[in-house]
Structures are given as C-alpha cells and as structure tokens.
PDB file of C-alpha atoms and ligand atoms in Angstrom:
ATOM      1  CA  MET A  28      30.850  25.137  -4.304  1.00  0.00           C
ATOM      2  CA  GLY A  29      31.228  21.373  -3.892  1.00  0.00           C
ATOM      3  CA  SER A  30      32.034  19.853  -0.544  1.00  0.00           C
ATOM      4  CA  THR A  31      34.340  17.018  -1.552  1.00  0.00           C
ATOM      5  CA  LEU A  32      37.113  18.417   0.624  1.00  0.00           C
ATOM      6  CA  GLU A  33      34.822  18.887   3.634  1.00  0.00           C
ATOM      7  CA  GLY A  34      36.681  18.493   6.900  1.00  0.00           C
ATOM      8  CA  ARG A  35      40.038  17.682   5.312  1.00  0.00           C
ATOM      9  CA  ARG A  36      43.080  19.281   6.945  1.00  0.00           C
ATOM     10  CA  VAL A  37      45.448  20.665   4.304  1.00  0.00           C
ATOM     11  CA  ALA A  38      48.756  22.448   4.931  1.00  0.00           C
ATOM     12  CA  VAL A  39      49.678  24.930   2.193  1.00  0.00           C
ATOM     13  CA  THR A  40      53.243  26.242   1.921  1.00  0.00           C
ATOM     14  CA  GLY A  41      53.763  29.712   0.483  1.00  0.00           C
ATOM     15  CA  ALA A  42      50.249  30.484   1.701  1.00  0.00           C
ATOM     16  CA  ALA A  43      50.883  34.235   1.915  1.00  0.00           C
ATOM     17  CA  GLY A  44      51.882  34.393  -1.753  1.00  0.00           C
ATOM     18  CA  GLY A  45      49.635  35.025  -4.732  1.00  0.00           C
ATOM     19  CA  ILE A  46      48.820  31.415  -5.590  1.00  0.00           C
ATOM     20  CA  GLY A  47      49.066  30.046  -2.034  1.00  0.00           C
ATOM     21  CA  HIS A  48      46.557  32.636  -0.806  1.00  0.00           C
ATOM     22  CA  ALA A  49      44.106  31.659  -3.537  1.00  0.00           C
ATOM     23  CA  ILE A  50      44.558  27.992  -2.614  1.00  0.00           C
ATOM     24  CA  VAL A  51      43.769  28.468   1.079  1.00  0.00           C
ATOM     25  CA  THR A  52      40.803  30.663   0.125  1.00  0.00           C
ATOM     26  CA  ARG A  53      39.452  27.974  -2.211  1.00  0.00           C
ATOM     27  CA  LEU A  54      39.999  25.193   0.326  1.00  0.00           C
ATOM     28  CA  LEU A  55      38.167  27.194   2.977  1.00  0.00           C
ATOM     29  CA  ALA A  56      35.232  27.705   0.599  1.00  0.00           C
ATOM     30  CA  GLU A  57      35.122  23.947  -0.035  1.00  0.00           C
ATOM     31  CA  GLY A  58      34.756  23.223   3.670  1.00  0.00           C
ATOM     32  CA  ALA A  59      38.330  22.042   4.154  1.00  0.00           C
ATOM     33  CA  GLU A  60      40.506  23.163   7.051  1.00  0.00           C
ATOM     34  CA  PRO A  61      43.534  24.808   5.411  1.00  0.00           C
ATOM     35  CA  ILE A  62      46.582  25.736   7.466  1.00  0.00           C
ATOM     36  CA  GLY A  63      48.851  28.383   5.950  1.00  0.00           C
ATOM     37  CA  LEU A  64      52.623  27.950   6.150  1.00  0.00           C
ATOM     38  CA  ASP A  65      55.059  30.683   5.150  1.00  0.00           C
ATOM     39  CA  VAL A  66      58.214  32.483   6.219  1.00  0.00           C
ATOM     40  CA  THR A  67      56.453  35.829   6.102  1.00  0.00           C
ATOM     41  CA  GLY A  68      53.084  37.520   5.581  1.00  0.00           C
ATOM     42  CA  LEU A  69      50.982  35.188   7.731  1.00  0.00           C
ATOM     43  CA  ASP A  70      48.906  38.184   8.833  1.00  0.00           C
ATOM     44  CA  ARG A  71      47.575  38.339   5.258  1.00  0.00           C
ATOM     45  CA  LEU A  72      45.894  34.927   5.426  1.00  0.00           C
ATOM     46  CA  PRO A  73      42.101  34.917   5.033  1.00  0.00           C
ATOM     47  CA  GLU A  74      40.099  35.108   8.245  1.00  0.00           C
ATOM     48  CA  GLY A  75      39.656  31.647   9.732  1.00  0.00           C
ATOM     49  CA  VAL A  76      42.878  30.225   8.327  1.00  0.00           C
ATOM     50  CA  PRO A  77      45.498  29.485  11.001  1.00  0.00           C
ATOM     51  CA  GLY A  78      49.075  30.312  10.042  1.00  0.00           C
ATOM     52  CA  LEU A  79      52.327  28.713  11.112  1.00  0.00           C
ATOM     53  CA  GLU A  80      55.768  30.106  10.464  1.00  0.00           C
ATOM     54  CA  ALA A  81      57.644  27.551   8.385  1.00  0.00           C
ATOM     55  CA  ASP A  82      60.884  27.740   6.427  1.00  0.00           C
ATOM     56  CA  LEU A  83      61.181  25.114   3.703  1.00  0.00           C
ATOM     57  CA  THR A  84      64.941  25.381   3.696  1.00  0.00           C
ATOM     58  CA  SER A  85      65.087  24.019   7.264  1.00  0.00           C
ATOM     59  CA  ALA A  86      64.201  20.400   8.033  1.00  0.00           C
ATOM     60  CA  GLU A  87      64.020  21.393  11.723  1.00  0.00           C
ATOM     61  CA  SER A  88      61.466  24.108  10.997  1.00  0.00           C
ATOM     62  CA  ILE A  89      59.251  21.740   9.005  1.00  0.00           C
ATOM     63  CA  SER A  90      59.605  18.982  11.584  1.00  0.00           C
ATOM     64  CA  ALA A  91      58.456  21.425  14.304  1.00  0.00           C
ATOM     65  CA  VAL A  92      55.448  22.423  12.185  1.00  0.00           C
ATOM     66  CA  VAL A  93      54.441  18.797  11.625  1.00  0.00           C
ATOM     67  CA  SER A  94      54.752  18.056  15.356  1.00  0.00           C
ATOM     68  CA  ALA A  95      52.603  21.079  16.169  1.00  0.00           C
ATOM     69  CA  LEU A  96      49.921  20.018  13.680  1.00  0.00           C
ATOM     70  CA  TYR A  97      49.625  16.528  15.161  1.00  0.00           C
ATOM     71  CA  ALA A  98      50.155  17.520  18.819  1.00  0.00           C
ATOM     72  CA  ASP A  99      46.508  17.318  19.804  1.00  0.00           C
ATOM     73  CA  ASP A 100      44.776  16.290  16.604  1.00  0.00           C
ATOM     74  CA  ASP A 101      45.577  12.944  14.982  1.00  0.00           C
ATOM     75  CA  ARG A 102      43.638  13.546  11.728  1.00  0.00           C
ATOM     76  CA  ALA A 103      45.741  13.348   8.571  1.00  0.00           C
ATOM     77  CA  VAL A 104      47.100  16.576   7.091  1.00  0.00           C
ATOM     78  CA  ASP A 105      47.333  16.713   3.284  1.00  0.00           C
ATOM     79  CA  LEU A 106      49.954  18.966   1.728  1.00  0.00           C
ATOM     80  CA  VAL A 107      50.157  21.547  -1.039  1.00  0.00           C
ATOM     81  CA  ASN A 108      53.632  22.845  -1.852  1.00  0.00           C
ATOM     82  CA  SER A 109      53.176  26.315  -3.319  1.00  0.00           C
ATOM     83  CA  ALA A 110      56.240  28.105  -1.876  1.00  0.00           C
ATOM     84  CA  GLY A 111      58.780  28.982  -4.529  1.00  0.00           C
ATOM     85  CA  ILE A 112      61.241  31.653  -5.618  1.00  0.00           C
ATOM     86  CA  VAL A 113      62.825  32.689  -8.915  1.00  0.00           C
ATOM     87  CA  GLU A 114      66.059  34.453  -9.724  1.00  0.00           C
ATOM     88  CA  ASP A 115      65.878  37.803 -11.482  1.00  0.00           C
ATOM     89  CA  ASP A 116      66.824  37.357 -15.151  1.00  0.00           C
ATOM     90  CA  VAL A 117      70.384  36.040 -14.645  1.00  0.00           C
ATOM     91  CA  PRO A 118      72.403  34.670 -17.596  1.00  0.00           C
ATOM     92  CA  ALA A 119      73.715  31.204 -16.726  1.00  0.00           C
ATOM     93  CA  GLU A 120      77.302  32.250 -17.385  1.00  0.00           C
ATOM     94  CA  ASP A 121      77.020  34.984 -14.743  1.00  0.00           C
ATOM     95  CA  MET A 122      75.070  33.080 -12.102  1.00  0.00           C
ATOM     96  CA  SER A 123      76.867  32.395  -8.852  1.00  0.00           C
ATOM     97  CA  VAL A 124      76.610  28.928  -7.356  1.00  0.00           C
ATOM     98  CA  GLY A 125      75.054  30.626  -4.343  1.00  0.00           C
ATOM     99  CA  GLN A 126      72.216  32.041  -6.481  1.00  0.00           C
ATOM    100  CA  PHE A 127      71.644  28.632  -8.051  1.00  0.00           C
ATOM    101  CA  ASP A 128      71.635  26.940  -4.633  1.00  0.00           C
ATOM    102  CA  ALA A 129      69.221  29.491  -3.174  1.00  0.00           C
ATOM    103  CA  VAL A 130      66.593  28.765  -5.829  1.00  0.00           C
ATOM    104  CA  HIS A 131      67.060  25.000  -5.651  1.00  0.00           C
ATOM    105  CA  GLY A 132      67.113  25.199  -1.838  1.00  0.00           C
ATOM    106  CA  VAL A 133      63.513  26.385  -1.727  1.00  0.00           C
ATOM    107  CA  ASN A 134      62.047  24.981  -4.923  1.00  0.00           C
ATOM    108  CA  ILE A 135      63.240  21.378  -4.878  1.00  0.00           C
ATOM    109  CA  ARG A 136      65.158  20.683  -1.642  1.00  0.00           C
ATOM    110  CA  GLY A 137      62.319  22.395   0.231  1.00  0.00           C
ATOM    111  CA  VAL A 138      59.664  20.375  -1.580  1.00  0.00           C
ATOM    112  CA  PHE A 139      61.542  17.185  -0.682  1.00  0.00           C
ATOM    113  CA  ILE A 140      61.793  18.204   2.992  1.00  0.00           C
ATOM    114  CA  THR A 141      58.092  18.998   3.309  1.00  0.00           C
ATOM    115  CA  SER A 142      56.905  16.049   1.213  1.00  0.00           C
ATOM    116  CA  GLN A 143      58.979  13.653   3.308  1.00  0.00           C
ATOM    117  CA  ALA A 144      57.876  15.100   6.658  1.00  0.00           C
ATOM    118  CA  PHE A 145      54.163  15.263   5.771  1.00  0.00           C
ATOM    119  CA  GLY A 146      54.314  12.077   3.679  1.00  0.00           C
ATOM    120  CA  ARG A 147      55.605   9.993   6.597  1.00  0.00           C
ATOM    121  CA  GLU A 148      52.567  10.976   8.658  1.00  0.00           C
ATOM    122  CA  LEU A 149      50.158  10.261   5.783  1.00  0.00           C
ATOM    123  CA  LEU A 150      51.729   6.840   5.234  1.00  0.00           C
ATOM    124  CA  ALA A 151      51.370   6.100   8.944  1.00  0.00           C
ATOM    125  CA  ARG A 152      47.659   6.969   8.715  1.00  0.00           C
ATOM    126  CA  GLY A 153      46.936   4.920   5.596  1.00  0.00           C
ATOM    127  CA  GLY A 154      46.828   7.623   2.956  1.00  0.00           C
ATOM    128  CA  GLY A 155      46.361  11.183   1.830  1.00  0.00           C
ATOM    129  CA  SER A 156      47.083  13.580  -0.981  1.00  0.00           C
ATOM    130  CA  ILE A 157      50.024  15.803  -1.870  1.00  0.00           C
ATOM    131  CA  VAL A 158      49.983  18.392  -4.657  1.00  0.00           C
ATOM    132  CA  ASN A 159      53.161  20.167  -5.707  1.00  0.00           C
ATOM    133  CA  ILE A 160      53.209  23.328  -7.822  1.00  0.00           C
ATOM    134  CA  ALA A 161      55.883  22.935 -10.487  1.00  0.00           C
ATOM    135  CA  SER A 162      55.703  25.073 -13.647  1.00  0.00           C
ATOM    136  CA  MET A 163      55.459  24.967 -17.422  1.00  0.00           C
ATOM    137  CA  SER A 164      59.108  26.108 -17.141  1.00  0.00           C
ATOM    138  CA  GLY A 165      60.094  22.645 -15.925  1.00  0.00           C
ATOM    139  CA  ASN A 166      59.311  20.438 -18.890  1.00  0.00           C
ATOM    140  CA  ALA A 167      56.968  22.173 -21.342  1.00  0.00           C
ATOM    141  CA  LEU A 168      59.148  25.071 -22.522  1.00  0.00           C
ATOM    142  CA  VAL A 169      62.076  27.341 -21.707  1.00  0.00           C
ATOM    143  CA  ASN A 170      60.899  30.857 -20.867  1.00  0.00           C
ATOM    144  CA  TRP A 171      62.142  33.755 -22.964  1.00  0.00           C
ATOM    145  CA  PRO A 172      63.471  36.446 -22.948  1.00  0.00           C
ATOM    146  CA  GLN A 173      64.195  36.139 -19.219  1.00  0.00           C
ATOM    147  CA  LYS A 174      67.028  33.846 -18.272  1.00  0.00           C
ATOM    148  CA  GLN A 175      66.220  31.639 -15.316  1.00  0.00           C
ATOM    149  CA  SER A 176      68.130  28.380 -15.603  1.00  0.00           C
ATOM    150  CA  ALA A 177      68.076  27.759 -11.841  1.00  0.00           C
ATOM    151  CA  TYR A 178      64.295  28.103 -11.659  1.00  0.00           C
ATOM    152  CA  ASN A 179      63.619  26.016 -14.755  1.00  0.00           C
ATOM    153  CA  SER A 180      65.853  23.163 -13.631  1.00  0.00           C
ATOM    154  CA  SER A 181      64.416  23.229 -10.113  1.00  0.00           C
ATOM    155  CA  LYS A 182      60.881  22.921 -11.487  1.00  0.00           C
ATOM    156  CA  ALA A 183      61.805  19.990 -13.738  1.00  0.00           C
ATOM    157  CA  ALA A 184      63.111  18.351 -10.568  1.00  0.00           C
ATOM    158  CA  VAL A 185      59.813  19.003  -8.753  1.00  0.00           C
ATOM    159  CA  SER A 186      57.961  17.125 -11.493  1.00  0.00           C
ATOM    160  CA  ALA A 187      60.402  14.203 -11.335  1.00  0.00           C
ATOM    161  CA  LEU A 188      60.310  14.101  -7.531  1.00  0.00           C
ATOM    162  CA  SER A 189      56.507  14.101  -7.567  1.00  0.00           C
ATOM    163  CA  ARG A 190      56.390  11.163  -9.983  1.00  0.00           C
ATOM    164  CA  SER A 191      58.954   9.287  -7.886  1.00  0.00           C
ATOM    165  CA  LEU A 192      56.994   9.816  -4.668  1.00  0.00           C
ATOM    166  CA  ALA A 193      53.789   8.848  -6.462  1.00  0.00           C
ATOM    167  CA  VAL A 194      55.314   5.489  -7.376  1.00  0.00           C
ATOM    168  CA  GLU A 195      56.833   4.854  -3.936  1.00  0.00           C
ATOM    169  CA  TRP A 196      53.730   5.856  -1.979  1.00  0.00           C
ATOM    170  CA  GLY A 197      50.737   5.287  -4.262  1.00  0.00           C
ATOM    171  CA  GLY A 198      50.280   1.665  -3.226  1.00  0.00           C
ATOM    172  CA  ARG A 199      50.065   2.803   0.376  1.00  0.00           C
ATOM    173  CA  GLY A 200      47.296   5.315  -0.269  1.00  0.00           C
ATOM    174  CA  VAL A 201      49.269   8.527  -0.746  1.00  0.00           C
ATOM    175  CA  ARG A 202      48.622  10.190  -4.102  1.00  0.00           C
ATOM    176  CA  VAL A 203      51.227  12.704  -5.267  1.00  0.00           C
ATOM    177  CA  ASN A 204      50.448  14.953  -8.242  1.00  0.00           C
ATOM    178  CA  THR A 205      51.637  18.186  -9.801  1.00  0.00           C
ATOM    179  CA  VAL A 206      50.062  21.356 -11.166  1.00  0.00           C
ATOM    180  CA  SER A 207      52.258  23.163 -13.688  1.00  0.00           C
ATOM    181  CA  PRO A 208      50.953  26.664 -14.416  1.00  0.00           C
ATOM    182  CA  GLY A 209      52.022  29.095 -17.060  1.00  0.00           C
ATOM    183  CA  TYR A 210      52.269  32.788 -16.216  1.00  0.00           C
ATOM    184  CA  VAL A 211      50.225  33.960 -13.232  1.00  0.00           C
ATOM    185  CA  ASP A 212      50.153  37.600 -12.119  1.00  0.00           C
ATOM    186  CA  THR A 213      51.631  37.381  -8.623  1.00  0.00           C
ATOM    187  CA  PRO A 214      54.495  39.048  -6.736  1.00  0.00           C
ATOM    188  CA  LEU A 215      56.808  36.349  -8.149  1.00  0.00           C
ATOM    189  CA  ASN A 216      56.716  38.143 -11.507  1.00  0.00           C
ATOM    190  CA  HIS A 217      56.490  41.771 -10.426  1.00  0.00           C
ATOM    191  CA  LEU A 218      60.194  42.510 -11.022  1.00  0.00           C
ATOM    192  CA  LYS A 219      59.685  41.515 -14.651  1.00  0.00           C
ATOM    193  CA  ALA A 220      56.622  43.723 -15.307  1.00  0.00           C
ATOM    194  CA  HIS A 221      58.268  45.119 -18.439  1.00  0.00           C
ATOM    195  CA  MET A 222      58.024  41.627 -19.998  1.00  0.00           C
ATOM    196  CA  HIS A 223      54.357  40.976 -19.190  1.00  0.00           C
ATOM    197  CA  ASP A 224      52.924  42.131 -22.534  1.00  0.00           C
ATOM    198  CA  ARG A 225      55.318  39.906 -24.412  1.00  0.00           C
ATOM    199  CA  TRP A 226      54.467  36.917 -22.204  1.00  0.00           C
ATOM    200  CA  LYS A 227      50.757  37.457 -22.876  1.00  0.00           C
ATOM    201  CA  ARG A 228      51.397  37.637 -26.629  1.00  0.00           C
ATOM    202  CA  ASP A 229      53.293  34.351 -26.375  1.00  0.00           C
ATOM    203  CA  THR A 230      50.281  32.682 -24.729  1.00  0.00           C
ATOM    204  CA  VAL A 231      47.493  31.251 -26.895  1.00  0.00           C
ATOM    205  CA  LEU A 232      44.823  32.597 -24.541  1.00  0.00           C
ATOM    206  CA  GLY A 233      46.447  36.054 -24.568  1.00  0.00           C
ATOM    207  CA  ARG A 234      46.407  36.506 -20.789  1.00  0.00           C
ATOM    208  CA  PHE A 235      47.853  35.294 -17.525  1.00  0.00           C
ATOM    209  CA  ALA A 236      46.191  32.597 -15.454  1.00  0.00           C
ATOM    210  CA  THR A 237      44.486  33.842 -12.333  1.00  0.00           C
ATOM    211  CA  PRO A 238      45.628  32.441  -8.980  1.00  0.00           C
ATOM    212  CA  GLU A 239      42.046  31.231  -8.553  1.00  0.00           C
ATOM    213  CA  GLU A 240      42.326  29.089 -11.696  1.00  0.00           C
ATOM    214  CA  VAL A 241      45.458  27.459 -10.299  1.00  0.00           C
ATOM    215  CA  ALA A 242      43.660  26.917  -6.983  1.00  0.00           C
ATOM    216  CA  GLY A 243      40.848  25.127  -8.837  1.00  0.00           C
ATOM    217  CA  ALA A 244      43.306  22.649 -10.370  1.00  0.00           C
ATOM    218  CA  VAL A 245      44.890  22.064  -6.969  1.00  0.00           C
ATOM    219  CA  ALA A 246      41.502  21.462  -5.323  1.00  0.00           C
ATOM    220  CA  PHE A 247      40.638  18.949  -8.046  1.00  0.00           C
ATOM    221  CA  LEU A 248      43.870  16.971  -7.631  1.00  0.00           C
ATOM    222  CA  LEU A 249      43.577  16.986  -3.842  1.00  0.00           C
ATOM    223  CA  GLY A 250      40.063  15.637  -3.836  1.00  0.00           C
ATOM    224  CA  PRO A 251      38.262  12.369  -4.543  1.00  0.00           C
ATOM    225  CA  ASP A 252      37.372  13.286  -8.159  1.00  0.00           C
ATOM    226  CA  ALA A 253      41.094  12.793  -8.829  1.00  0.00           C
ATOM    227  CA  GLY A 254      41.175   9.465  -6.996  1.00  0.00           C
ATOM    228  CA  TYR A 255      42.801   7.718  -9.962  1.00  0.00           C
ATOM    229  CA  PHE A 256      45.461  10.399 -10.538  1.00  0.00           C
ATOM    230  CA  ALA A 257      48.910   9.314  -9.340  1.00  0.00           C
ATOM    231  CA  GLY A 258      52.046  11.067 -10.539  1.00  0.00           C
ATOM    232  CA  ALA A 259      50.038  13.183 -12.978  1.00  0.00           C
ATOM    233  CA  GLU A 260      51.116  16.636 -14.062  1.00  0.00           C
ATOM    234  CA  LEU A 261      48.334  19.056 -14.983  1.00  0.00           C
ATOM    235  CA  LEU A 262      49.893  21.502 -17.420  1.00  0.00           C
ATOM    236  CA  MET A 263      47.792  24.689 -17.416  1.00  0.00           C
ATOM    237  CA  ASP A 264      49.800  27.080 -19.558  1.00  0.00           C
ATOM    238  CA  GLY A 265      47.095  28.793 -21.608  1.00  0.00           C
ATOM    239  CA  GLY A 266      48.643  27.153 -24.648  1.00  0.00           C
ATOM    240  CA  SER A 267      52.090  28.759 -24.217  1.00  0.00           C
ATOM    241  CA  SER A 268      53.919  25.527 -24.973  1.00  0.00           C
ATOM    242  CA  LEU A 269      52.088  25.181 -28.300  1.00  0.00           C
ATOM    243  CA  ARG A 270      53.590  28.347 -29.782  1.00  0.00           C
TER     244      ARG A 270
HETATM  245  N1  NAD B   8      53.456  33.238 -10.711  1.00  0.00           N
HETATM  246  C1  NAD B   8      53.722  32.496 -11.754  1.00  0.00           C
HETATM  247  O1  NAD B   8      53.752  32.950 -12.910  1.00  0.00           O
HETATM  248  C2  NAD B   8      53.996  31.020 -11.571  1.00  0.00           C
HETATM  249  C3  NAD B   8      54.004  30.197 -12.722  1.00  0.00           C
HETATM  250  C4  NAD B   8      54.259  28.846 -12.559  1.00  0.00           C
HETATM  251  C5  NAD B   8      54.549  28.339 -11.312  1.00  0.00           C
HETATM  252  N2  NAD B   8      54.549  29.170 -10.228  1.00  0.00           N
HETATM  253  C6  NAD B   8      54.861  28.563  -8.943  1.00  0.00           C
HETATM  254  O2  NAD B   8      53.762  28.737  -8.075  1.00  0.00           O
HETATM  255  C7  NAD B   8      54.212  28.768  -6.724  1.00  0.00           C
HETATM  256  C8  NAD B   8      53.625  29.976  -6.017  1.00  0.00           C
HETATM  257  O3  NAD B   8      54.147  31.140  -6.627  1.00  0.00           O
HETATM  258  P1  NAD B   8      53.465  32.580  -6.505  1.00  0.00           P
HETATM  259  O4  NAD B   8      53.287  33.052  -7.881  1.00  0.00           O
HETATM  260  O5  NAD B   8      52.321  32.518  -5.547  1.00  0.00           O
HETATM  261  O6  NAD B   8      54.671  33.380  -5.869  1.00  0.00           O
HETATM  262  P2  NAD B   8      54.690  34.411  -4.648  1.00  0.00           P
HETATM  263  O7  NAD B   8      56.032  35.046  -4.684  1.00  0.00           O
HETATM  264  O8  NAD B   8      53.477  35.281  -4.686  1.00  0.00           O
HETATM  265  O9  NAD B   8      54.562  33.451  -3.380  1.00  0.00           O
HETATM  266  C9  NAD B   8      55.579  32.562  -2.992  1.00  0.00           C
HETATM  267  C10 NAD B   8      55.494  32.398  -1.485  1.00  0.00           C
HETATM  268  O10 NAD B   8      56.518  31.455  -1.084  1.00  0.00           O
HETATM  269  C11 NAD B   8      57.022  31.910   0.163  1.00  0.00           C
HETATM  270  N3  NAD B   8      58.363  31.375   0.418  1.00  0.00           N
HETATM  271  C12 NAD B   8      59.516  31.720  -0.203  1.00  0.00           C
HETATM  272  N4  NAD B   8      60.558  31.072   0.375  1.00  0.00           N
HETATM  273  C13 NAD B   8      60.040  30.304   1.357  1.00  0.00           C
HETATM  274  C14 NAD B   8      60.613  29.424   2.312  1.00  0.00           C
HETATM  275  N5  NAD B   8      61.954  29.217   2.384  1.00  0.00           N
HETATM  276  N6  NAD B   8      59.798  28.794   3.186  1.00  0.00           N
HETATM  277  C15 NAD B   8      58.448  29.006   3.151  1.00  0.00           C
HETATM  278  N7  NAD B   8      57.854  29.845   2.276  1.00  0.00           N
HETATM  279  C16 NAD B   8      58.647  30.487   1.387  1.00  0.00           C
HETATM  280  C17 NAD B   8      57.050  33.429   0.029  1.00  0.00           C
HETATM  281  O11 NAD B   8      57.122  34.051   1.295  1.00  0.00           O
HETATM  282  C18 NAD B   8      55.748  33.691  -0.717  1.00  0.00           C
HETATM  283  O12 NAD B   8      54.668  33.960   0.173  1.00  0.00           O
HETATM  284  C19 NAD B   8      55.736  28.772  -6.800  1.00  0.00           C
HETATM  285  O13 NAD B   8      56.223  27.469  -6.584  1.00  0.00           O
HETATM  286  C20 NAD B   8      56.013  29.219  -8.208  1.00  0.00           C
HETATM  287  O14 NAD B   8      57.257  28.776  -8.682  1.00  0.00           O
HETATM  288  C21 NAD B   8      54.278  30.474 -10.329  1.00  0.00           C
END
C-alpha cells in the first residue's frame, strides 16, 4: 500500500456505515490518521480508529466535534463526507414534506454544515482536501424501479455544492471533489434486497461496487496524486449510466 496519506488526519462522517467503514480502514492502511464520525455504531470502527459522536443535522454537534479535534492538536483535519440516508421507495406524489426534509437534512444540509466547519479550519491553515460522496443518482441517471426523488435531488445538490466550494476555496489550497458511486452492497440498500438482481442486470459490469472500491477512489482524491483535481466528480457506476 502506498504511503501518500501518511500522517494526514482525516475525519470521515458515516464511518460506521458500509462505505465509511471501508474508507477509514483504507486510510488506516495508508498510514493516515482517520477519525470516525457517526450518530451510531462507533463501537464497530476498526481497532485504532478513534470515534466521535457527530450528528450532521446539528451545526452545534459538528462545531463541538471540530473544537475537540483541534483542542490539543493544531494539524489540519481533512474531511470525507460519507454519511447519507435514502427514503424507502416513496412515490413523489405521496411523499410528505417531512420525509423530503429528512433526506435533504442529512444528505445536503449536513454536507454543507460539515464542509463549512471543517473548511474554515483548513482555510485558516493554508489548505487541505475534502471529498464528498454523492451518487450516480444525482446527475448520471434516475434509478428505477425504486422511487427516490428526495435522495436523487439531494445528491445532485451535493455535486453542485462540491463544485461551488471547489471554486471558492481552490485558490486558497482547499481542494473539494466528489465520488459518485453506483450500487454498493451496504445497509443503505438492504430494505430493497428484492431489487438487487435487477440493479445488477442494469449495470454493465453485472455486479455491485464493493465499499473497498469506493474507498480507493476516495483515497486517490484525498491524496497528492489528485493534486490537480478541483471540483471533479469521479463517476464509478460500473457502466450503469450507459445502459
Ligand atoms: N450504498 C450505495 O449503493 C450507495 C451508492 C451511491 C452513493 N452512496 C452514498 O454513500 C454514502 C455512504 O452510504 P453507505 O452505503 O455506507 O450507507 P450506510 O447506511 O451503510 O451508512 C451511512 C452512515 O451514515 C450515518 N448517518 C446517517 N445519518 C447521520 C447523521 N445525521 N449524522 C451522522 N451520521 C449519519 C449512519 O449512521 C450510517 O453509519 C452515502 O452518502 C450514500 O448516499 C451509497
């Protein structure tokens, strides 16, 4: 394993989830110092990865986490936003505004809150790297047969926010980029297990991505090999959007 992330501190939201867990595992293997943030499941983090309770829907919670991270260590903390939720197959005409808000509250409002709080500290220290996990559902295609208009629109917003932050902050050393995966077998999709075979058939590669493959793309964008990537979106959808 390369060591381009050696010694870098990286906070990962949603670290107890399928993709977040793979990201902290990968970062640890690369010699980085990942810190796992989540609302639940912190006891599942790999050995050696400190966990902090953090709720993306609360600016106060994220502010407290950032203060704790810099309390007695001034080294920059990069950020990976992996936390996210999806509604369960809800037709748009039946969706309550509360359901829509709940998804947007985590997926885009939460990404803004964390990016702003961590971004301010990176700007103050002359630079750093932020990677947000959006989705192929944002811009590349509209998933089918499941109906998830709140999720899809929130992910399109993550891509747009990432590009906007990249432009505002790139000249001051903070690179902001996005990884947009296709289907990955994680708890996020477990309620829709009856659709998995169809999703695989709809994918050129005929399978889901592994969380480890997503983690590899994140590690690349975080690190110096991606030094000229600003506002990029790595679409890794196994060819789904080509069908
Ligand atoms: N699994 C897929 O097929 C897939 C495809 C494309 C994109 N994504 C995106 O990848 C990211 C990770 O998804 P996953 O598949 O690992 O899902 P997951 O359900 O396994 O993990 C999501 C994690 O986010 C955490 N979380 C939820 N609300 C939170 C909050 N308010 N504050 C802090 N943490 C919170 C959960 O506790 C969970 O640990 C998400 O943004 C998701 O939208 C997933």
